[in-house]
PDB file of C-alpha atoms in Angstrom:
ATOM      1  CA  UNK O  90     -70.687  16.185  44.171  1.00 46.00           C
ATOM      2  CA  UNK O  91     -67.780  16.119  42.121  1.00 49.00           C
ATOM      3  CA  UNK O  92     -65.642  14.832  45.159  1.00 63.00           C
ATOM      4  CA  UNK O  93     -67.910  11.316  45.129  1.00 78.00           C
ATOM      5  CA  UNK O  94     -67.301  10.415  41.491  1.00 80.00           C
ATOM      6  CA  UNK O  95     -63.963  11.255  42.742  1.00 83.00           C
ATOM      7  CA  UNK O  96     -63.678   9.396  45.077  1.00 85.00           C
ATOM      8  CA  UNK O  97     -65.306   6.160  43.120  1.00 89.00           C
ATOM      9  CA  UNK O  98     -61.973   7.133  40.341  1.00 90.00           C
ATOM     10  CA  UNK O  99     -60.165   7.208  42.685  1.00 91.00           C
ATOM     11  CA  UNK O 100     -61.480   3.316  44.386  1.00 91.00           C
ATOM     12  CA  UNK O 101     -61.695   1.486  41.530  1.00 94.00           C
ATOM     13  CA  UNK O 102     -58.665   2.501  40.308  1.00 94.00           C
ATOM     14  CA  UNK O 103     -57.066   0.840  43.529  1.00 95.00           C
ATOM     15  CA  UNK O 104     -58.543  -1.705  43.261  1.00 95.00           C
ATOM     16  CA  UNK O 105     -57.712  -2.951  39.420  1.00 96.00           C
ATOM     17  CA  UNK O 106     -54.296  -2.268  40.715  1.00 96.00           C
ATOM     18  CA  UNK O 107     -54.389  -4.537  43.020  1.00 97.00           C
ATOM     19  CA  UNK O 108     -56.294  -7.110  40.520  1.00 97.00           C
ATOM     20  CA  UNK O 109     -54.308  -6.443  37.869  1.00 97.00           C
ATOM     21  CA  UNK O 110     -50.743  -6.811  40.487  1.00 97.00           C
ATOM     22  CA  UNK O 111     -52.969 -10.287  41.651  1.00 97.00           C
ATOM     23  CA  UNK O 112     -53.480 -11.620  38.355  1.00 97.00           C
ATOM     24  CA  UNK O 113     -49.680 -11.714  37.461  1.00 97.00           C
ATOM     25  CA  UNK O 114     -48.740 -12.592  40.898  1.00 97.00           C
ATOM     26  CA  UNK O 115     -50.654 -15.916  40.051  1.00 97.00           C
ATOM     27  CA  UNK O 116     -49.092 -16.705  36.711  1.00 97.00           C
ATOM     28  CA  UNK O 117     -45.425 -16.748  38.287  1.00 97.00           C
ATOM     29  CA  UNK O 118     -46.932 -18.809  40.921  1.00 97.00           C
ATOM     30  CA  UNK O 119     -48.404 -20.829  38.039  1.00 97.00           C
ATOM     31  CA  UNK O 120     -44.748 -21.194  36.709  1.00 96.00           C
ATOM     32  CA  UNK O 121     -44.038 -22.023  39.876  1.00 96.00           C
ATOM     33  CA  UNK O 122     -46.182 -25.409  40.001  1.00 96.00           C
ATOM     34  CA  UNK O 123     -44.690 -25.540  36.441  1.00 96.00           C
ATOM     35  CA  UNK O 124     -41.089 -26.081  37.532  1.00 94.00           C
ATOM     36  CA  UNK O 125     -41.158 -27.854  40.398  1.00 94.00           C
ATOM     37  CA  UNK O 126     -43.562 -30.424  38.498  1.00 95.00           C
ATOM     38  CA  UNK O 127     -41.454 -30.837  35.679  1.00 93.00           C
ATOM     39  CA  UNK O 128     -44.569 -29.932  33.269  1.00 94.00           C
ATOM     40  CA  UNK O 129     -43.686 -29.868  29.379  1.00 95.00           C
ATOM     41  CA  UNK O 130     -41.577 -26.491  28.781  1.00 93.00           C
ATOM     42  CA  UNK O 131     -42.758 -27.757  25.329  1.00 95.00           C
ATOM     43  CA  UNK O 132     -47.037 -27.627  26.190  1.00 95.00           C
ATOM     44  CA  UNK O 133     -49.100 -24.099  25.465  1.00 96.00           C
ATOM     45  CA  UNK O 134     -49.589 -23.234  28.337  1.00 96.00           C
ATOM     46  CA  UNK O 135     -46.206 -23.907  30.308  1.00 95.00           C
ATOM     47  CA  UNK O 136     -45.164 -21.266  27.674  1.00 96.00           C
ATOM     48  CA  UNK O 137     -48.010 -19.219  28.889  1.00 97.00           C
ATOM     49  CA  UNK O 138     -46.601 -18.758  31.941  1.00 96.00           C
ATOM     50  CA  UNK O 139     -42.797 -18.600  31.118  1.00 95.00           C
ATOM     51  CA  UNK O 140     -42.964 -15.653  29.239  1.00 96.00           C
ATOM     52  CA  UNK O 141     -45.659 -13.743  32.623  1.00 96.00           C
ATOM     53  CA  UNK O 142     -42.572 -15.573  34.473  1.00 96.00           C
ATOM     54  CA  UNK O 143     -39.695 -13.602  32.579  1.00 95.00           C
ATOM     55  CA  UNK O 144     -41.620 -10.156  31.419  1.00 95.00           C
ATOM     56  CA  UNK O 145     -42.825  -9.713  34.751  1.00 96.00           C
ATOM     57  CA  UNK O 146     -40.290 -12.378  37.285  1.00 93.00           C
ATOM     58  CA  UNK O 147     -37.190 -10.639  35.474  1.00 94.00           C
ATOM     59  CA  UNK O 148     -35.683  -8.856  38.110  1.00 94.00           C
ATOM     60  CA  UNK O 149     -35.668 -12.640  40.804  1.00 92.00           C
ATOM     61  CA  UNK O 150     -34.071 -14.761  37.832  1.00 91.00           C
ATOM     62  CA  UNK O 151     -30.827 -16.724  39.470  1.00 89.00           C
ATOM     63  CA  UNK O 152     -31.655 -14.117  42.376  1.00 92.00           C
ATOM     64  CA  UNK O 153     -31.002 -17.467  44.773  1.00 91.00           C
ATOM     65  CA  UNK O 154     -28.820 -20.937  42.993  1.00 91.00           C
ATOM     66  CA  UNK O 155     -29.379 -23.626  45.122  1.00 91.00           C
ATOM     67  CA  UNK O 156     -28.139 -26.559  44.049  1.00 93.00           C
ATOM     68  CA  UNK O 157     -31.506 -27.798  42.589  1.00 93.00           C
ATOM     69  CA  UNK O 158     -32.652 -25.136  39.947  1.00 92.00           C
ATOM     70  CA  UNK O 159     -36.523 -27.261  39.656  1.00 93.00           C
ATOM     71  CA  UNK O 160     -36.519 -25.759  42.997  1.00 94.00           C
ATOM     72  CA  UNK O 161     -34.096 -23.190  42.675  1.00 94.00           C
ATOM     73  CA  UNK O 162     -36.589 -22.011  39.984  1.00 94.00           C
ATOM     74  CA  UNK O 163     -39.615 -22.380  42.905  1.00 94.00           C
ATOM     75  CA  UNK O 164     -37.966 -20.306  45.128  1.00 95.00           C
ATOM     76  CA  UNK O 165     -37.477 -16.696  42.942  1.00 96.00           C
ATOM     77  CA  UNK O 166     -40.442 -17.061  41.095  1.00 96.00           C
ATOM     78  CA  UNK O 167     -41.940 -17.461  44.786  1.00 95.00           C
ATOM     79  CA  UNK O 168     -40.332 -14.135  45.490  1.00 97.00           C
ATOM     80  CA  UNK O 169     -40.817 -12.282  42.302  1.00 97.00           C
ATOM     81  CA  UNK O 170     -44.619 -13.069  42.957  1.00 97.00           C
ATOM     82  CA  UNK O 171     -45.144 -11.887  46.274  1.00 97.00           C
ATOM     83  CA  UNK O 172     -42.913  -8.428  44.942  1.00 97.00           C
ATOM     84  CA  UNK O 173     -46.233  -8.358  43.348  1.00 97.00           C
ATOM     85  CA  UNK O 174     -48.344  -8.235  45.545  1.00 97.00           C
ATOM     86  CA  UNK O 175     -47.230  -6.955  47.766  1.00 97.00           C
ATOM     87  CA  UNK O 176     -46.577  -3.494  45.892  1.00 97.00           C
ATOM     88  CA  UNK O 177     -49.638  -3.757  44.385  1.00 97.00           C
ATOM     89  CA  UNK O 178     -50.995  -4.023  48.366  1.00 97.00           C
ATOM     90  CA  UNK O 179     -48.959  -0.447  48.903  1.00 97.00           C
ATOM     91  CA  UNK O 180     -50.285   0.830  45.539  1.00 96.00           C
ATOM     92  CA  UNK O 181     -53.490   0.967  46.060  1.00 96.00           C
ATOM     93  CA  UNK O 182     -53.282   1.736  49.110  1.00 95.00           C
ATOM     94  CA  UNK O 183     -51.217   4.824  48.760  1.00 95.00           C
ATOM     95  CA  UNK O 184     -54.242   5.253  45.983  1.00 93.00           C
ATOM     96  CA  UNK O 185     -56.847   4.980  48.464  1.00 91.00           C
ATOM     97  CA  UNK O 186     -54.966   7.588  50.799  1.00 91.00           C
ATOM     98  CA  UNK O 187     -54.478   9.960  47.455  1.00 87.00           C
ATOM     99  CA  UNK O 188     -58.476  10.078  47.092  1.00 84.00           C
ATOM    100  CA  UNK O 189     -60.063  13.241  48.321  1.00 79.00           C
ATOM    101  CA  UNK O 190     -61.859  14.412  50.889  1.00 72.00           C
ATOM    102  CA  UNK O 191     -65.719  14.880  49.665  1.00 62.00           C
ATOM    103  CA  UNK O 192     -67.400  17.704  50.926  1.00 54.00           C
ATOM    104  CA  UNK O 193     -69.513  16.653  53.890  1.00 51.00           C
ATOM    105  CA  UNK O 194     -65.968  15.495  55.546  1.00 48.00           C
ATOM    106  CA  UNK O 195     -64.248  18.616  54.741  1.00 48.00           C
ATOM    107  CA  UNK O 196     -66.905  20.388  56.733  1.00 50.00           C
ATOM    108  CA  UNK O 197     -67.004  17.859  59.366  1.00 48.00           C
TER     109      UNK O 197
END
């Protein structure tokens, strides 16, 4: 019975990791859209998403530098978002694999 409870905890943890990474990716993508369509950088929502991008997408900032800066930032933001989704999915799957087997599975 104890392993059923721990399996639920591991499954919940995997879901939380996947959702958090997806939300971070979504906010970075929203920032990319704002940049691409030249949203007002002084707008509160634009600044909010820029803060998330700077905090969680710093590793792709200025990675690609095409001649159009809007395209460059959109590409770099998109790559950061993709990395967050992939890493979140991989970590989530790893957590599920680490879930202890229930006693009924162990006997079989």
